[in-house]
mmCIF file of C-alpha atoms in Angstrom:
data_model
loop_
_atom_site.group_PDB
_atom_site.id
_atom_site.type_symbol
_atom_site.label_atom_id
_atom_site.label_comp_id
_atom_site.label_asym_id
_atom_site.label_seq_id
_atom_site.Cartn_x
_atom_site.Cartn_y
_atom_site.Cartn_z
ATOM 1 C CA GLU A 271 -12.269 20.904 1.679
ATOM 2 C CA THR A 272 -9.184 19.286 3.196
ATOM 3 C CA GLN A 273 -7.580 18.375 -0.130
ATOM 4 C CA LEU A 274 -7.872 21.926 -1.468
ATOM 5 C CA ASP A 275 -7.261 23.617 1.892
ATOM 6 C CA LEU A 276 -10.495 25.589 1.557
ATOM 7 C CA PRO A 277 -11.235 28.126 4.310
ATOM 8 C CA VAL A 278 -14.674 26.758 5.257
ATOM 9 C CA VAL A 279 -16.475 28.426 8.163
ATOM 10 C CA ARG A 280 -19.386 26.642 9.824
ATOM 11 C CA PRO A 281 -21.986 26.936 11.098
ATOM 12 C CA VAL A 282 -22.891 30.297 9.604
ATOM 13 C CA ASP A 283 -26.291 31.955 9.432
ATOM 14 C CA VAL A 284 -26.003 34.282 6.417
ATOM 15 C CA ARG A 285 -28.061 37.482 6.686
ATOM 16 C CA ALA A 286 -27.224 39.181 3.364
ATOM 17 C CA VAL A 287 -25.266 38.734 0.134
ATOM 18 C CA ARG A 288 -24.655 41.748 -2.092
ATOM 19 C CA ASP A 289 -22.873 42.228 -5.419
ATOM 20 C CA VAL A 290 -20.132 44.819 -4.906
ATOM 21 C CA GLU A 291 -18.225 45.560 -8.109
ATOM 22 C CA GLY A 292 -18.230 41.942 -9.284
ATOM 23 C CA LEU A 293 -17.468 40.436 -5.882
ATOM 24 C CA LEU A 294 -19.865 39.143 -3.247
ATOM 25 C CA SER A 295 -20.136 40.860 0.102
ATOM 26 C CA VAL A 296 -21.426 38.410 2.711
ATOM 27 C CA GLU A 297 -22.861 39.435 6.093
ATOM 28 C CA ALA A 298 -23.288 36.692 8.650
ATOM 29 C CA ASP A 299 -23.274 36.331 12.422
ATOM 30 C CA GLY A 300 -21.846 39.808 12.963
ATOM 31 C CA ARG A 301 -19.005 39.163 10.506
ATOM 32 C CA ALA A 302 -18.437 40.160 6.885
ATOM 33 C CA TRP A 303 -16.515 38.614 3.988
ATOM 34 C CA THR A 304 -15.767 39.535 0.406
ATOM 35 C CA THR A 305 -15.529 36.577 -1.944
ATOM 36 C CA ARG A 306 -15.952 35.403 -5.530
ATOM 37 C CA THR A 307 -17.717 32.168 -4.544
ATOM 38 C CA ILE A 308 -20.385 31.077 -2.084
ATOM 39 C CA ILE A 309 -21.476 27.503 -1.507
ATOM 40 C CA SER A 310 -24.974 27.434 -0.090
ATOM 41 C CA SER A 311 -25.573 24.346 2.016
ATOM 42 C CA THR A 312 -29.176 24.306 3.122
ATOM 43 C CA GLY A 313 -30.181 23.767 6.726
ATOM 44 C CA THR A 314 -31.223 20.136 6.489
ATOM 45 C CA TRP A 315 -29.758 19.326 9.893
ATOM 46 C CA SER A 316 -31.419 22.200 11.723
ATOM 47 C CA HIS A 317 -34.640 22.128 9.662
ATOM 48 C CA PRO A 318 -35.110 18.609 8.295
ATOM 49 C CA PHE A 319 -37.757 18.079 5.641
ATOM 50 C CA ILE A 320 -40.003 15.132 6.457
ATOM 51 C CA PRO A 321 -42.329 14.332 3.556
ATOM 52 C CA TYR A 322 -45.898 13.305 4.348
ATOM 53 C CA TYR A 323 -46.951 9.769 3.554
ATOM 54 C CA PRO A 324 -50.626 8.844 3.840
ATOM 55 C CA GLY A 325 -51.229 7.156 7.177
ATOM 56 C CA ALA A 326 -47.886 8.151 8.715
ATOM 57 C CA GLU A 327 -49.665 9.519 11.775
ATOM 58 C CA THR A 328 -51.171 6.057 12.465
ATOM 59 C CA PHE A 329 -47.858 4.173 12.502
ATOM 60 C CA THR A 330 -47.130 2.709 15.940
ATOM 61 C CA GLY A 331 -43.435 2.071 15.296
ATOM 62 C CA GLU A 332 -40.515 4.443 15.391
ATOM 63 C CA GLN A 333 -40.019 7.028 12.622
ATOM 64 C CA LEU A 334 -36.656 8.771 12.332
ATOM 65 C CA HIS A 335 -35.102 11.338 10.009
ATOM 66 C CA THR A 336 -31.423 11.295 9.036
ATOM 67 C CA VAL A 337 -30.751 14.037 11.571
ATOM 68 C CA ASP A 338 -31.962 11.705 14.355
ATOM 69 C CA TYR A 339 -29.888 8.647 13.321
ATOM 70 C CA PRO A 340 -28.791 7.011 16.593
ATOM 71 C CA GLY A 341 -26.233 4.617 15.076
ATOM 72 C CA PRO A 342 -26.497 1.048 13.797
ATOM 73 C CA GLU A 343 -26.823 -0.747 17.162
ATOM 74 C CA HIS A 344 -30.166 0.967 17.754
ATOM 75 C CA PHE A 345 -31.637 -1.123 14.913
ATOM 76 C CA ARG A 346 -30.268 -4.542 15.871
ATOM 77 C CA ALA A 347 -32.900 -7.271 15.358
ATOM 78 C CA LYS A 348 -35.553 -4.780 14.193
ATOM 79 C CA ARG A 349 -37.215 -4.661 10.784
ATOM 80 C CA VAL A 350 -36.336 -1.336 9.134
ATOM 81 C CA LEU A 351 -37.788 0.419 6.100
ATOM 82 C CA VAL A 352 -35.278 2.912 4.687
ATOM 83 C CA VAL A 353 -36.913 5.589 2.520
ATOM 84 C CA GLY A 354 -34.867 7.629 0.069
ATOM 85 C CA GLY A 355 -32.504 7.373 -2.848
ATOM 86 C CA GLY A 356 -29.596 9.486 -1.638
ATOM 87 C CA ALA A 357 -26.164 8.780 -0.246
ATOM 88 C CA SER A 358 -27.452 8.826 3.347
ATOM 89 C CA ALA A 359 -29.877 5.986 2.636
ATOM 90 C CA VAL A 360 -27.112 3.936 1.004
ATOM 91 C CA GLN A 361 -24.807 4.549 3.968
ATOM 92 C CA PHE A 362 -27.504 3.694 6.535
ATOM 93 C CA LEU A 363 -28.280 0.460 4.721
ATOM 94 C CA GLY A 364 -24.582 -0.335 4.700
ATOM 95 C CA ALA A 365 -24.406 0.140 8.454
ATOM 96 C CA ILE A 366 -27.622 -1.548 9.583
ATOM 97 C CA ARG A 367 -28.231 -4.390 7.089
ATOM 98 C CA PRO A 368 -25.606 -6.649 8.692
ATOM 99 C CA LEU A 369 -27.513 -6.237 11.995
ATOM 100 C CA THR A 370 -31.139 -6.430 10.921
ATOM 101 C CA ASP A 371 -33.736 -6.984 8.210
ATOM 102 C CA THR A 372 -34.102 -4.000 5.876
ATOM 103 C CA ILE A 373 -36.281 -2.899 2.977
ATOM 104 C CA TRP A 374 -35.178 -0.020 0.763
ATOM 105 C CA VAL A 375 -37.713 2.121 -1.104
ATOM 106 C CA THR A 376 -37.134 4.995 -3.516
ATOM 107 C CA ARG A 377 -39.254 6.946 -5.986
ATOM 108 C CA ARG A 378 -36.851 6.173 -8.832
ATOM 109 C CA GLU A 379 -34.360 3.453 -9.653
ATOM 110 C CA PRO A 380 -30.953 4.374 -8.242
ATOM 111 C CA VAL A 381 -28.198 5.380 -10.661
ATOM 112 C CA TRP A 382 -24.994 3.650 -9.619
ATOM 113 C CA ARG A 383 -21.498 4.954 -10.308
ATOM 114 C CA THR A 384 -18.767 2.379 -10.600
ATOM 115 C CA GLY A 385 -15.762 4.551 -11.464
ATOM 116 C CA GLU A 386 -13.823 6.888 -9.235
ATOM 117 C CA PHE A 387 -15.143 10.404 -8.694
ATOM 118 C CA ASP A 388 -12.188 12.439 -9.932
ATOM 119 C CA ALA A 389 -11.724 16.122 -10.803
ATOM 120 C CA GLU A 390 -12.874 15.624 -14.409
ATOM 121 C CA ILE A 391 -16.122 13.960 -13.284
ATOM 122 C CA GLY A 392 -16.567 16.789 -10.773
ATOM 123 C CA ARG A 393 -16.305 19.366 -13.559
ATOM 124 C CA GLU A 394 -18.851 17.429 -15.642
ATOM 125 C CA VAL A 395 -21.274 17.370 -12.700
ATOM 126 C CA VAL A 396 -20.901 21.114 -12.120
ATOM 127 C CA ALA A 397 -21.440 21.754 -15.854
ATOM 128 C CA LYS A 398 -24.684 19.724 -15.809
ATOM 129 C CA VAL A 399 -25.994 21.656 -12.813
ATOM 130 C CA GLU A 400 -25.013 25.003 -14.355
ATOM 131 C CA GLU A 401 -26.729 24.109 -17.639
ATOM 132 C CA ARG A 402 -30.038 23.350 -15.871
ATOM 133 C CA VAL A 403 -29.851 26.603 -13.919
ATOM 134 C CA ARG A 404 -29.072 28.576 -17.118
ATOM 135 C CA GLN A 405 -32.222 27.063 -18.620
ATOM 136 C CA GLY A 406 -34.199 28.388 -15.649
ATOM 137 C CA LEU A 407 -34.713 24.894 -14.224
ATOM 138 C CA PRO A 408 -34.104 24.000 -10.586
ATOM 139 C CA PRO A 409 -31.023 21.884 -9.845
ATOM 140 C CA ARG A 410 -31.699 18.178 -9.461
ATOM 141 C CA SER A 411 -30.723 16.163 -6.414
ATOM 142 C CA VAL A 412 -27.006 15.598 -5.966
ATOM 143 C CA VAL A 413 -27.140 11.855 -6.670
ATOM 144 C CA SER A 414 -29.218 12.329 -9.831
ATOM 145 C CA VAL A 415 -26.119 14.030 -11.249
ATOM 146 C CA THR A 416 -23.282 12.192 -9.485
ATOM 147 C CA GLY A 417 -24.778 8.728 -9.122
ATOM 148 C CA LEU A 418 -24.426 6.540 -6.029
ATOM 149 C CA MET A 419 -21.294 4.624 -5.074
ATOM 150 C CA LEU A 420 -20.853 1.732 -2.725
ATOM 151 C CA ARG A 421 -17.836 2.119 -0.487
ATOM 152 C CA GLU A 422 -15.934 -0.847 0.901
ATOM 153 C CA GLN A 423 -17.854 -0.660 4.196
ATOM 154 C CA GLU A 424 -21.135 -1.155 2.272
ATOM 155 C CA ARG A 425 -20.071 -4.302 0.390
ATOM 156 C CA GLU A 426 -21.294 -6.700 3.116
ATOM 157 C CA ALA A 427 -24.722 -5.050 3.063
ATOM 158 C CA GLU A 428 -24.727 -5.411 -0.729
ATOM 159 C CA ARG A 429 -23.957 -9.129 -0.377
ATOM 160 C CA LEU A 430 -26.908 -9.398 2.043
ATOM 161 C CA GLY A 431 -29.295 -7.798 -0.492
ATOM 162 C CA ALA A 432 -29.604 -4.348 1.086
ATOM 163 C CA TYR A 433 -29.600 -2.525 -2.254
ATOM 164 C CA GLU A 434 -32.465 -4.440 -3.849
ATOM 165 C CA ARG A 435 -34.696 -1.408 -4.144
ATOM 166 C CA ARG A 436 -38.492 -1.520 -4.057
ATOM 167 C CA PRO A 437 -40.808 1.190 -5.388
ATOM 168 C CA MET A 438 -42.510 3.536 -2.938
ATOM 169 C CA PHE A 439 -45.377 2.155 -0.902
ATOM 170 C CA THR A 440 -48.838 3.705 -1.266
ATOM 171 C CA HIS A 441 -49.577 4.296 2.400
ATOM 172 C CA ILE A 442 -48.586 3.547 5.973
ATOM 173 C CA GLU A 443 -50.675 1.553 8.436
ATOM 174 C CA PRO A 444 -50.229 1.135 12.208
ATOM 175 C CA GLY A 445 -47.966 -1.895 11.709
ATOM 176 C CA GLY A 446 -46.024 -0.912 8.571
ATOM 177 C CA ALA A 447 -46.244 0.036 4.904
ATOM 178 C CA ARG A 448 -48.553 -1.242 2.177
ATOM 179 C CA TRP A 449 -47.766 -1.285 -1.529
ATOM 180 C CA ALA A 450 -50.148 -0.810 -4.470
ATOM 181 C CA ASP A 451 -50.214 -4.558 -5.129
ATOM 182 C CA GLY A 452 -51.496 -5.179 -1.581
ATOM 183 C CA THR A 453 -48.244 -6.503 -0.105
ATOM 184 C CA PHE A 454 -47.454 -5.380 3.432
#
């Protein structure tokens, strides 16, 4: 956005998008635009999706979503289970692992990117997403296409073992999570 000097307007609650002679007419918040491109960023911050895990309602500890992240100090000296394979999970682990004990769980093994994310890689990512959509398939998660990168500020957490991923647990109990092999 900054690098390309893009005229991004936020927050915007879009009411209608219409094709007008090959351009898009956008109506939002009492305003209107004509454009060739729209980037739809879903409302994860105003409407977070919290998946159900069996037993979650019995857990006596604290459960937070990304939108509620209070900062790393909140977790000092606590034991924290971070659920999710996206960039937010990686960044949270980077921030809190130096302060506390963490466990990281994801449905799938993470795909790590070691090289820089340059314009050519960006074009390849867009092409992959477009190809899936052309095939009538839903787009995959962002990191399934881009991969995950560790930034310099996450290297200490890496040294402390933060990114040793475990598979998803089977259910939650009042005091924590239990895995299929019986470990708690």
